[in-house]
Every structure is written in structure tokens, then in C-alpha cells.
Amino acid sequence: MPSSLDVPERPRQLERLTACPDCDLLLPRPDLLPGHRASCPRCGRTLGKRIPHSLEKTLALSLTGLILYLPAMLLPLLSFNSLGFSDSANILESVINFYQNEYYFVALMVLLSTVVFPLCLALCSFLLALNLRLRRYPAFLPRLLRCYQHLEDWAMLEIYLLGILVTIVKMSDSTGIVYHFGIVCFTAVVLCTVGTAAVLDRELFWRLIEEHGDRPVTGPPPSLPATTARGAGLLLCRLCHKLASTEQAGSACSRCGETLQARKVRAQERTWALIISAAIFFVPANILPIMRVDFLGIPESSTIIDGIRHFFASGSFFIGLIILVASVLVPVCKIVGLSILLLARRPCSPSLLHQKTRIFRLIVFIGRWSMLDIFVIALLAALVDFGLFTAIHIAPAATYFAMVVATTMFAASTYDPRLMWDRCIPCHQPGLVNLSPIRIPRP
Ligand SMILES: [Zn+2]
Ligand SMILES: [Zn+2]
């Protein structure tokens, strides 16, 4: 395999190299100033960003989130009042409601995404930032950062907050709404969680853990062959983005412990299996009722589409549009988009590849937002229980809908965009020029 990397020099040379996680282009590691970010010159993927005072900001935000976590989870968020009836609910009650109605899968998904994973993320980021700030390097730090990176897509507090807003708009005409202190704590926890994800400089944290201190990568980058990491006999750890030799495939990464693979194993087959499952679950999710309203003992069921129609008919176009996008368009776009990426096996131009990679990144980004409708129903079922007068119950489509969300999210994580670059641009294609990461100062 042609490579200009001298084997005995490799460990030191590898420190000054990186590869793009989306297209596998081998690049000199960008030496970034605080506030700058670098992106891949071939596919546009962000390769890293240097956040000023990342440790201190992560510590402050995660500690604030931890202090407010219990009040945010246990205090009531809202109360609905109607004709002398009143009902309030907190997040845990909305989970218990699903459990009591024997919707165990939905109860588990809501419990994990709104209660368990946000707590894990706050604890992991706090312990990481505290230890690294105090220059202490216990052996469990790599496990904490791995746990943080694996769970961050599955914590969905900001989507729950949007669900609260949708619920308020939905019910504002028919009931009186009282806001409790819990909603202030909950909003603050959401801001802390989102803020921590934005300021936690993953590359800096990994380097501090590995080297027990910030030792900037110095010296000129080795002369690079214009090739991919695989073309140079290297592979990129998909979690911590450290380069290793392809001979180490199958073993654990020396920095984070993740199993090293040049490409995700059986990515095409696994992604196909998951999107076919999602397409099957999508049918009952839309045909069956997702919610049942008992008004004076008379039950009336409604599907997802009925709910969207209700918003448009009552003039709440913006909320109707949000639910339409999150519940129908996002799952359809994910299933169709991933199918197109899997079916398009013919070689194509770099500009088309660039577009396809952007579609893939969009699919990964939008996937979690489909949980919105489930959260709205969780809140409504917990908040509207006025005995015989009126009550809202969850209906069977919710389980299928939660399965659509889970399978499409797993499908996006099993797909490997590097496979389409491998098919279309051979490792040593003459047109593959030797490029440097693009450095972009942040405003
Ligand atoms: Zn790239
Ligand atoms: Zn690693």
C-alpha cells in the first residue's frame, strides 16, 4: 500500500495528522487558536473547534444543571384548570402515566431521554471538567467522556421544552394555565445542557486525558500523500478521532477504548434492516390513533394527522407546521434520504458527493426532533385528567411512533458516509489534491 509515512516515525507523525470522519481525507491536524474552527476542504465537515475557557465554562454550566436537576424533575411544571377541575404534572408523572397505561416501550424511551440520560450527561461533564481543571487524571476519565459522547444524541430535554410550548398553545383556548416554579428550573436545566454541549471541547478533553496536560502539537506536519486515511494504511477512531494503524483494526483504541474499525461493520446491511423496520412501523404509527380524549364519558380517538388538522383548523398554523415537520416530514425524509444514499451506488462527481454528505449530516441532525409528538401526548395525558368530565389518554400508535424514532436514529448511526466516497473516488486519484483544513474564525 503506497504511503509516504515512515513506519518508525509513525507515532509522532500521527499526532500531527487527522482524518475527516465523513470522507476519510488525510489532513494535517489543524493548530487552532481559541475561537476558531476548522473544516474539511473536501466535504465541509467541521473537524474541530477551539472553545476559549472550555473547562471552566463546562464546569460552571454542568454544576448549575446538577443543582437545578432535582427541582426541575420533581416540581410541577404547569397546572390546567377547567370548570373547577385542576390537574398539575411534572416530568416523572408523565413517564408514570405511560407505565400505568402499559405503554412500557414509550415509558422507557421518555424516561431515558428526559430523566436518566440528561442526568448522566450532567454528571459526566461535571466530573470530567472538575478533574481536568484540578489536573487530576483518574483512570475512569476516558470512560466518562465515552459515555458522554455516546449518550448526547439520546438526551432530548430541549425537545421536551418545545413539547411544553406546543401543549400550552394547544390548551390555551380551552383551559386556564397556571405556571409553576418547576418550569423555570426545567428551562434553566435545558439551557445548561445545551450550553454544556456547545462549550465542551471534545478534542481538548481527549488530549488532556491522554497527555495529562495541554501539550500543543508542535513541529511541521509530515509530508502528506494526497490520500485517504485508509489509503495511507491508517484508520480513524470514530469516537475520539485519534489515528491508528489499520493493523490495529478490531482492537481497542489506545485513548478511548472504543473498538477500532476502518469502516463501520456491515454498515449497508444494518442500515437497510433498520430503515425497512422504520418504514413498517411508520404505517401503524399514522393509521392508528395516537391519543384518546374522553369528554363526559364519550371517547374520541385521533391520529397524528387529525392532530395536525386540528391546529390548522383552529388557526395555530405555526404549531401545526412544527408538528407536521417533526412527526411526518422528518421520519419520511430520514427513511427516503437514507434509502437514496444506500441505493445510489454508481460513482458520481465530488460535488454530488459533497451534497450527499450534507444530506446525511442533516438526517443525523433532525432525527431526534420526531420525539416531539410523544412528549406533547405525555404532557397532555398527565395534565388533562379531570375525572369523568374530560381526560386525555395515550393510544396504540404512540408505541409504533416511538419505534420509528428509535430505529431511524439507530439507522443514521450505523450508516457510514465514507463508503460512498470510497466507491466514487479511489484513494490515489490524481485529482485528489493535498489540502489543508480550512480555518474559520468564529464571530
Ligand atoms: Zn471530509
Ligand atoms: Zn478512540
Short mmCIF file of C-alpha atoms and ligand atoms in Angstrom, two decimals:
data_model
loop_
_atom_site.label_atom_id
_atom_site.label_comp_id
_atom_site.label_asym_id
_atom_site.label_seq_id
_atom_site.Cartn_x
_atom_site.Cartn_y
_atom_site.Cartn_z
CA MET A 1 0.00 0.00 0.00
CA PRO A 2 1.68 3.27 -1.07
CA SER A 3 2.42 5.59 1.79
CA SER A 4 4.96 8.30 2.42
CA LEU A 5 4.65 7.89 6.19
CA ASP A 6 7.83 6.41 7.57
CA VAL A 7 6.90 3.50 9.85
CA PRO A 8 9.35 4.06 12.80
CA GLU A 9 8.36 7.73 12.86
CA ARG A 10 4.66 6.95 12.85
CA PRO A 11 3.57 7.53 16.45
CA ARG A 12 4.99 11.05 16.47
CA GLN A 13 3.84 11.77 12.93
CA LEU A 14 0.32 10.55 13.66
CA GLU A 15 -0.06 13.19 16.38
CA ARG A 16 0.25 15.84 13.69
CA LEU A 17 -2.29 14.21 11.38
CA THR A 18 -6.01 13.74 11.39
CA ALA A 19 -8.65 12.41 9.00
CA CYS A 20 -12.13 13.60 8.13
CA PRO A 21 -14.76 11.38 9.86
CA ASP A 22 -17.16 11.81 6.89
CA CYS A 23 -14.90 11.43 3.80
CA ASP A 24 -11.68 9.96 5.33
CA LEU A 25 -9.36 12.55 3.70
CA LEU A 26 -5.98 12.57 5.47
CA LEU A 27 -5.09 16.07 6.69
CA PRO A 28 -2.51 17.87 8.84
CA ARG A 29 -4.01 18.37 12.31
CA PRO A 30 -5.26 21.98 12.45
CA ASP A 31 -3.49 24.02 15.13
CA LEU A 32 -6.41 26.19 16.14
CA LEU A 33 -6.46 29.43 18.09
CA PRO A 34 -9.23 29.82 20.70
CA GLY A 35 -12.49 30.78 19.00
CA HIS A 36 -11.51 29.26 15.63
CA ARG A 37 -12.83 26.17 13.93
CA ALA A 38 -11.50 24.07 11.07
CA SER A 39 -13.44 22.24 8.39
CA CYS A 40 -12.65 19.56 5.82
CA PRO A 41 -11.75 21.08 2.42
CA ARG A 42 -13.35 18.16 0.58
CA CYS A 43 -16.74 17.62 2.28
CA GLY A 44 -17.10 20.62 4.60
CA ARG A 45 -17.35 18.61 7.84
CA THR A 46 -16.26 20.52 10.96
CA LEU A 47 -13.02 18.89 12.09
CA GLY A 48 -12.65 20.74 15.36
CA LYS A 49 -13.29 23.98 17.14
CA ARG A 50 -11.31 25.54 19.91
CA ILE A 51 -13.57 26.97 22.59
CA PRO A 52 -11.96 29.57 24.88
CA HIS A 53 -12.02 28.53 28.58
CA SER A 54 -13.83 25.29 27.70
CA LEU A 55 -13.01 23.60 31.07
CA GLU A 56 -14.28 26.48 33.20
CA LYS A 57 -17.44 27.01 31.12
CA THR A 58 -18.25 23.27 31.14
CA LEU A 59 -17.72 23.13 34.91
CA ALA A 60 -19.98 26.14 35.59
CA LEU A 61 -22.82 25.02 33.28
CA SER A 62 -22.83 21.36 34.35
CA LEU A 63 -22.74 22.27 38.07
CA THR A 64 -25.68 24.69 37.63
CA GLY A 65 -27.57 21.97 35.70
CA LEU A 66 -26.94 19.45 38.51
CA ILE A 67 -28.10 21.84 41.25
CA LEU A 68 -31.37 22.56 39.39
CA TYR A 69 -31.92 18.98 38.20
CA LEU A 70 -34.00 17.67 41.12
CA PRO A 71 -36.38 20.69 41.32
CA ALA A 72 -36.76 20.56 37.51
CA MET A 73 -37.76 16.89 37.64
CA LEU A 74 -39.88 16.86 40.81
CA LEU A 75 -41.65 20.25 40.99
CA PRO A 76 -44.87 20.62 38.98
CA LEU A 77 -44.35 22.39 35.64
CA LEU A 78 -47.90 23.53 34.83
CA SER A 79 -51.49 23.22 36.03
CA PHE A 80 -54.57 23.18 33.83
CA ASN A 81 -57.85 24.47 35.30
CA SER A 82 -61.22 23.87 33.73
CA LEU A 83 -64.70 24.30 35.27
CA GLY A 84 -63.39 23.97 38.80
CA PHE A 85 -61.16 20.96 37.98
CA SER A 86 -57.39 21.32 38.29
CA ASP A 87 -54.50 19.00 37.43
CA SER A 88 -50.75 19.60 37.56
CA ALA A 89 -47.85 17.42 36.42
CA ASN A 90 -44.08 17.11 36.47
CA ILE A 91 -41.83 15.15 34.10
CA LEU A 92 -41.78 11.97 36.21
CA GLU A 93 -45.59 11.87 36.32
CA SER A 94 -45.75 11.96 32.51
CA VAL A 95 -43.50 8.87 32.46
CA ILE A 96 -45.52 7.11 35.17
CA ASN A 97 -48.70 7.78 33.16
CA PHE A 98 -47.31 5.80 30.19
CA TYR A 99 -46.21 3.00 32.54
CA GLN A 100 -49.61 2.75 34.27
CA ASN A 101 -51.33 2.51 30.88
CA GLU A 102 -48.95 -0.38 29.97
CA TYR A 103 -47.08 1.54 27.23
CA TYR A 104 -43.78 0.22 28.55
CA PHE A 105 -41.58 0.96 25.50
CA VAL A 106 -42.75 4.60 25.28
CA ALA A 107 -42.39 4.97 29.07
CA LEU A 108 -38.81 3.67 28.83
CA MET A 109 -37.91 5.99 25.92
CA VAL A 110 -39.34 9.07 27.65
CA LEU A 111 -37.71 8.09 30.98
CA LEU A 112 -34.28 7.61 29.38
CA SER A 113 -34.36 10.66 27.09
CA THR A 114 -35.71 13.17 29.62
CA VAL A 115 -34.68 11.89 33.07
CA VAL A 116 -31.81 9.38 33.02
CA PHE A 117 -29.57 10.47 30.11
CA PRO A 118 -29.65 14.23 30.91
CA LEU A 119 -28.52 13.38 34.48
CA CYS A 120 -25.75 11.09 33.14
CA LEU A 121 -24.56 13.85 30.76
CA ALA A 122 -24.51 16.49 33.53
CA LEU A 123 -22.63 14.14 35.92
CA CYS A 124 -20.11 13.05 33.26
CA SER A 125 -19.35 16.60 32.08
CA PHE A 126 -19.09 17.90 35.67
CA LEU A 127 -16.70 15.14 36.82
CA LEU A 128 -14.61 15.47 33.64
CA ALA A 129 -14.27 19.26 33.83
CA LEU A 130 -13.62 19.21 37.61
CA ASN A 131 -10.87 16.56 37.42
CA LEU A 132 -9.18 18.10 34.38
CA ARG A 133 -9.35 21.61 35.91
CA LEU A 134 -7.70 20.28 39.11
CA ARG A 135 -5.11 18.43 36.95
CA ARG A 136 -6.20 15.08 38.32
CA TYR A 137 -6.33 12.18 35.89
CA PRO A 138 -8.10 9.15 37.44
CA ALA A 139 -8.41 6.06 35.26
CA PHE A 140 -12.19 6.42 34.81
CA LEU A 141 -12.00 9.71 32.84
CA PRO A 142 -11.88 8.08 29.35
CA ARG A 143 -14.98 6.03 30.26
CA LEU A 144 -16.83 9.19 31.33
CA LEU A 145 -16.09 11.04 28.07
CA ARG A 146 -17.04 7.94 26.04
CA CYS A 147 -20.31 7.71 27.96
CA TYR A 148 -20.96 11.43 27.34
CA GLN A 149 -20.36 11.15 23.58
CA HIS A 150 -22.49 8.01 23.22
CA LEU A 151 -25.46 9.47 25.11
CA GLU A 152 -25.52 13.08 23.91
CA ASP A 153 -27.88 12.44 20.95
CA TRP A 154 -30.30 10.50 23.16
CA ALA A 155 -30.88 13.19 25.79
CA MET A 156 -33.81 15.25 24.47
CA LEU A 157 -34.62 17.92 27.06
CA GLU A 158 -34.78 20.77 24.51
CA ILE A 159 -37.36 18.79 22.50
CA TYR A 160 -39.41 18.28 25.69
CA LEU A 161 -39.30 22.06 26.26
CA LEU A 162 -40.68 22.60 22.73
CA GLY A 163 -43.33 19.97 23.61
CA ILE A 164 -44.32 22.08 26.65
CA LEU A 165 -44.74 25.15 24.39
CA VAL A 166 -46.87 23.17 21.92
CA THR A 167 -49.03 21.87 24.80
CA ILE A 168 -49.53 25.40 26.15
CA VAL A 169 -50.65 26.68 22.72
CA LYS A 170 -52.88 23.64 22.20
CA MET A 171 -54.70 24.05 25.54
CA SER A 172 -54.66 27.85 25.96
CA ASP A 173 -58.14 28.31 24.42
CA SER A 174 -59.94 25.60 26.40
CA THR A 175 -58.35 25.71 29.87
CA GLY A 176 -56.74 28.13 32.27
CA ILE A 177 -52.98 27.56 32.61
CA VAL A 178 -51.00 28.17 35.81
CA TYR A 179 -47.19 28.19 35.56
CA HIS A 180 -45.21 26.77 38.49
CA PHE A 181 -41.61 27.27 39.62
CA GLY A 182 -40.74 23.85 38.15
CA ILE A 183 -40.93 25.23 34.61
CA VAL A 184 -38.33 27.92 35.45
CA CYS A 185 -35.94 25.25 36.84
CA PHE A 186 -36.63 22.98 33.86
CA THR A 187 -35.90 25.75 31.32
CA ALA A 188 -32.66 26.56 33.16
CA VAL A 189 -31.61 22.86 33.08
CA VAL A 190 -32.32 22.75 29.32
CA LEU A 191 -30.17 25.87 28.76
CA CYS A 192 -27.35 24.33 30.88
CA THR A 193 -27.49 21.01 28.95
CA VAL A 194 -27.46 22.71 25.54
CA GLY A 195 -24.76 25.14 26.72
CA THR A 196 -22.55 22.31 28.05
CA ALA A 197 -22.76 20.50 24.69
CA ALA A 198 -21.72 23.72 22.92
CA VAL A 199 -18.73 24.57 25.16
CA LEU A 200 -17.31 21.07 25.82
CA ASP A 201 -14.25 20.96 23.53
CA ARG A 202 -14.08 17.21 22.89
CA GLU A 203 -10.65 17.26 21.23
CA LEU A 204 -9.11 19.30 24.06
CA PHE A 205 -10.66 16.98 26.69
CA TRP A 206 -9.30 13.86 24.94
CA ARG A 207 -5.84 15.42 24.63
CA LEU A 208 -5.82 16.44 28.32
CA ILE A 209 -6.90 12.93 29.37
CA GLU A 210 -4.26 11.24 27.20
CA GLU A 211 -1.32 13.53 27.90
CA HIS A 212 -2.19 14.63 31.47
CA GLY A 213 -1.88 18.30 30.47
CA ASP A 214 -2.23 20.54 27.45
CA ARG A 215 0.82 19.90 25.26
CA PRO A 216 0.23 21.62 21.93
CA VAL A 217 1.14 19.61 18.85
CA THR A 218 4.30 21.24 17.53
CA GLY A 219 6.53 20.91 14.51
CA PRO A 220 5.67 20.93 10.83
CA PRO A 221 3.21 18.28 9.62
CA PRO A 222 4.84 15.33 7.80
CA SER A 223 4.78 15.45 4.02
CA LEU A 224 1.35 14.10 3.24
CA PRO A 225 0.36 11.85 0.43
CA ALA A 226 -2.81 13.12 -1.22
CA THR A 227 -4.87 10.23 0.03
CA THR A 228 -7.44 8.99 2.48
CA ALA A 229 -6.52 7.64 5.90
CA ARG A 230 -7.22 4.11 4.64
CA GLY A 231 -5.04 4.77 1.56
CA ALA A 232 -2.14 5.56 3.92
CA GLY A 233 -2.70 2.40 5.98
CA LEU A 234 -4.44 4.29 8.80
CA LEU A 235 -7.85 4.36 10.41
CA LEU A 236 -9.68 6.96 12.48
CA CYS A 237 -11.25 6.11 15.85
CA ARG A 238 -14.87 7.08 15.34
CA LEU A 239 -15.28 8.32 18.90
CA CYS A 240 -12.12 10.25 19.87
CA HIS A 241 -10.80 10.82 16.31
CA LYS A 242 -7.29 9.51 17.03
CA LEU A 243 -5.47 7.88 14.11
CA ALA A 244 -4.19 4.31 14.37
CA SER A 245 -2.67 1.79 12.01
CA THR A 246 -5.07 -0.45 10.03
CA GLU A 247 -3.30 -3.45 11.63
CA GLN A 248 -4.96 -2.41 14.90
CA ALA A 249 -8.47 -2.89 13.46
CA GLY A 250 -10.61 -4.92 15.87
CA SER A 251 -8.59 -3.91 18.93
CA ALA A 252 -9.46 -1.16 21.42
CA CYS A 253 -8.41 2.44 20.79
CA SER A 254 -5.40 3.31 22.99
CA ARG A 255 -7.03 6.61 24.00
CA CYS A 256 -10.77 5.99 24.46
CA GLY A 257 -11.17 2.19 24.44
CA GLU A 258 -13.65 2.12 21.52
CA THR A 259 -13.21 -0.80 19.09
CA LEU A 260 -11.21 0.40 16.07
CA GLN A 261 -12.68 -0.20 12.60
CA ALA A 262 -11.58 1.26 9.25
CA ARG A 263 -15.27 1.38 8.25
CA LYS A 264 -18.41 0.60 10.28
CA VAL A 265 -19.02 -3.17 10.17
CA ARG A 266 -21.79 -4.30 7.75
CA ALA A 267 -22.97 -0.68 7.60
CA GLN A 268 -25.13 -1.13 4.45
CA GLU A 269 -26.96 -4.25 5.69
CA ARG A 270 -27.61 -2.87 9.17
CA THR A 271 -28.85 0.48 7.86
CA TRP A 272 -31.18 -1.30 5.38
CA ALA A 273 -32.59 -3.53 8.12
CA LEU A 274 -33.28 -0.54 10.36
CA ILE A 275 -34.89 1.70 7.72
CA ILE A 276 -37.12 -1.15 6.49
CA SER A 277 -38.23 -1.69 10.12
CA ALA A 278 -38.85 2.07 10.46
CA ALA A 279 -40.93 2.12 7.25
CA ILE A 280 -43.04 -0.80 8.57
CA PHE A 281 -43.61 0.87 11.98
CA PHE A 282 -44.44 4.17 10.24
CA VAL A 283 -47.70 2.72 8.78
CA PRO A 284 -49.49 1.84 12.09
CA ALA A 285 -47.95 4.97 13.67
CA ASN A 286 -50.02 7.07 11.24
CA ILE A 287 -53.13 4.90 10.78
CA LEU A 288 -53.83 4.01 14.41
CA PRO A 289 -54.99 6.64 16.93
CA ILE A 290 -52.19 8.20 18.98
CA MET A 291 -54.46 9.91 21.54
CA ARG A 292 -57.95 9.37 23.02
CA VAL A 293 -59.99 12.17 24.56
CA ASP A 294 -62.82 11.14 26.92
CA PHE A 295 -65.30 14.01 27.13
CA LEU A 296 -68.23 13.37 29.54
CA GLY A 297 -67.56 9.65 29.18
CA ILE A 298 -67.65 9.70 25.34
CA PRO A 299 -64.30 8.60 23.89
CA GLU A 300 -62.94 10.22 20.72
CA SER A 301 -59.69 8.98 19.17
CA SER A 302 -57.37 11.00 16.93
CA THR A 303 -54.38 10.13 14.75
CA ILE A 304 -51.27 12.26 14.21
CA ILE A 305 -52.78 13.75 11.05
CA ASP A 306 -56.04 14.59 12.93
CA GLY A 307 -53.97 16.50 15.49
CA ILE A 308 -52.20 18.50 12.75
CA ARG A 309 -55.56 19.23 11.05
CA HIS A 310 -56.93 20.47 14.39
CA PHE A 311 -54.08 23.03 14.70
CA PHE A 312 -54.56 24.30 11.12
CA ALA A 313 -58.37 24.48 11.55
CA SER A 314 -58.05 26.43 14.81
CA GLY A 315 -55.63 28.95 13.24
CA SER A 316 -52.45 27.76 15.02
CA PHE A 317 -50.56 27.42 11.73
CA PHE A 318 -47.08 27.71 13.20
CA ILE A 319 -47.61 24.95 15.81
CA GLY A 320 -49.41 22.81 13.17
CA LEU A 321 -46.39 23.22 10.92
CA ILE A 322 -43.95 22.26 13.71
CA ILE A 323 -45.91 19.04 14.45
CA LEU A 324 -46.23 18.28 10.70
CA VAL A 325 -42.47 18.66 10.20
CA ALA A 326 -41.45 16.78 13.37
CA SER A 327 -43.98 13.91 13.19
CA VAL A 328 -44.43 13.28 9.47
CA LEU A 329 -41.81 15.02 7.32
CA VAL A 330 -38.75 14.23 9.48
CA PRO A 331 -39.37 10.41 9.63
CA VAL A 332 -40.25 10.34 5.90
CA CYS A 333 -37.15 12.38 4.98
CA LYS A 334 -34.95 10.09 7.09
CA ILE A 335 -36.33 6.88 5.56
CA VAL A 336 -36.31 8.20 1.96
CA GLY A 337 -32.99 10.06 2.34
CA LEU A 338 -31.10 7.06 3.76
CA SER A 339 -32.66 4.77 1.10
CA ILE A 340 -31.42 7.11 -1.66
CA LEU A 341 -27.93 7.17 -0.15
CA LEU A 342 -27.90 3.36 0.06
CA LEU A 343 -29.31 2.83 -3.46
CA ALA A 344 -27.04 5.34 -5.23
CA ARG A 345 -24.09 3.01 -5.78
CA ARG A 346 -22.84 4.44 -9.08
CA PRO A 347 -19.69 6.60 -8.94
CA CYS A 348 -20.53 10.30 -9.01
CA SER A 349 -18.74 13.65 -9.04
CA PRO A 350 -17.14 15.17 -5.90
CA SER A 351 -19.72 17.99 -5.88
CA LEU A 352 -22.60 15.46 -5.82
CA LEU A 353 -20.79 13.53 -3.08
CA HIS A 354 -20.49 16.76 -1.14
CA GLN A 355 -24.27 17.24 -1.45
CA LYS A 356 -25.00 13.66 -0.37
CA THR A 357 -22.73 14.02 2.68
CA ARG A 358 -24.61 17.20 3.63
CA ILE A 359 -27.93 15.33 3.30
CA PHE A 360 -26.55 12.64 5.63
CA ARG A 361 -25.49 15.24 8.20
CA LEU A 362 -28.96 16.84 8.02
CA ILE A 363 -30.58 13.41 8.58
CA VAL A 364 -28.45 12.89 11.70
CA PHE A 365 -29.27 16.40 12.97
CA ILE A 366 -33.07 16.30 12.52
CA GLY A 367 -33.67 12.73 13.69
CA ARG A 368 -34.26 13.38 17.40
CA TRP A 369 -36.92 16.05 16.82
CA SER A 370 -39.54 13.43 15.88
CA MET A 371 -39.96 12.71 19.60
CA LEU A 372 -41.88 15.99 19.90
CA ASP A 373 -45.36 14.47 19.42
CA ILE A 374 -44.70 11.76 22.02
CA PHE A 375 -43.68 14.42 24.56
CA VAL A 376 -46.79 16.51 23.82
CA ILE A 377 -49.03 13.48 24.42
CA ALA A 378 -47.07 12.55 27.57
CA LEU A 379 -47.77 16.04 28.95
CA LEU A 380 -51.42 16.15 27.86
CA ALA A 381 -52.17 12.72 29.36
CA ALA A 382 -50.61 13.78 32.68
CA LEU A 383 -52.18 17.27 32.75
CA VAL A 384 -55.70 16.63 31.48
CA ASP A 385 -57.30 14.19 33.89
CA PHE A 386 -60.45 15.87 35.19
CA GLY A 387 -62.21 12.63 36.19
CA LEU A 388 -65.48 11.94 34.37
CA PHE A 389 -65.58 15.43 32.86
CA THR A 390 -62.63 15.08 30.48
CA ALA A 391 -59.43 13.07 30.30
CA ILE A 392 -56.72 12.51 27.67
CA HIS A 393 -55.22 9.04 27.23
CA ILE A 394 -52.38 7.69 25.15
CA ALA A 395 -53.36 5.31 22.30
CA PRO A 396 -51.53 2.43 20.47
CA ALA A 397 -49.85 4.48 17.68
CA ALA A 398 -47.54 6.02 20.30
CA THR A 399 -45.58 2.75 20.67
CA TYR A 400 -45.13 2.43 16.90
CA PHE A 401 -44.17 6.07 16.62
CA ALA A 402 -41.51 5.73 19.37
CA MET A 403 -40.17 2.69 17.47
CA VAL A 404 -39.93 4.78 14.25
CA VAL A 405 -37.88 7.41 16.12
CA ALA A 406 -35.57 4.79 17.70
CA THR A 407 -34.99 2.78 14.50
CA THR A 408 -34.32 5.85 12.32
CA MET A 409 -31.86 7.21 14.90
CA PHE A 410 -30.03 3.86 15.01
CA ALA A 411 -30.11 3.72 11.17
CA ALA A 412 -28.37 7.11 10.91
CA SER A 413 -25.70 5.96 13.39
CA THR A 414 -24.99 2.67 11.55
CA TYR A 415 -24.60 4.33 8.11
CA ASP A 416 -21.00 5.14 7.13
CA PRO A 417 -20.74 8.10 4.69
CA ARG A 418 -17.08 7.21 3.94
CA LEU A 419 -18.30 4.20 1.95
CA MET A 420 -19.78 6.43 -0.77
CA TRP A 421 -16.53 8.42 -1.01
CA ASP A 422 -14.60 5.11 -1.24
CA ARG A 423 -16.79 3.98 -4.15
CA CYS A 424 -16.56 7.20 -6.10
CA ILE A 425 -13.03 8.50 -5.53
CA PRO A 426 -10.20 5.94 -5.39
CA CYS A 427 -7.59 6.54 -2.69
CA HIS A 428 -4.91 7.83 -5.01
CA GLN A 429 -6.95 9.50 -7.69
CA PRO A 430 -4.75 12.20 -9.31
CA GLY A 431 -7.44 14.85 -8.81
CA LEU A 432 -7.33 14.30 -5.03
CA VAL A 433 -5.16 17.25 -4.17
CA ASN A 434 -3.22 17.68 -0.97
CA LEU A 435 -5.27 20.15 1.03
CA SER A 436 -5.14 21.75 4.43
CA PRO A 437 -8.11 22.17 6.76
CA ILE A 438 -9.94 25.44 6.26
CA ARG A 439 -9.67 27.59 9.38
CA ILE A 440 -12.65 29.78 10.09
CA PRO A 441 -12.65 32.38 12.88
CA ARG A 442 -15.92 32.31 14.77
CA PRO A 443 -17.82 35.58 15.03
ZN ZN B 1 -14.28 15.43 4.63
ZN ZN B 2 -10.57 6.45 20.32
#
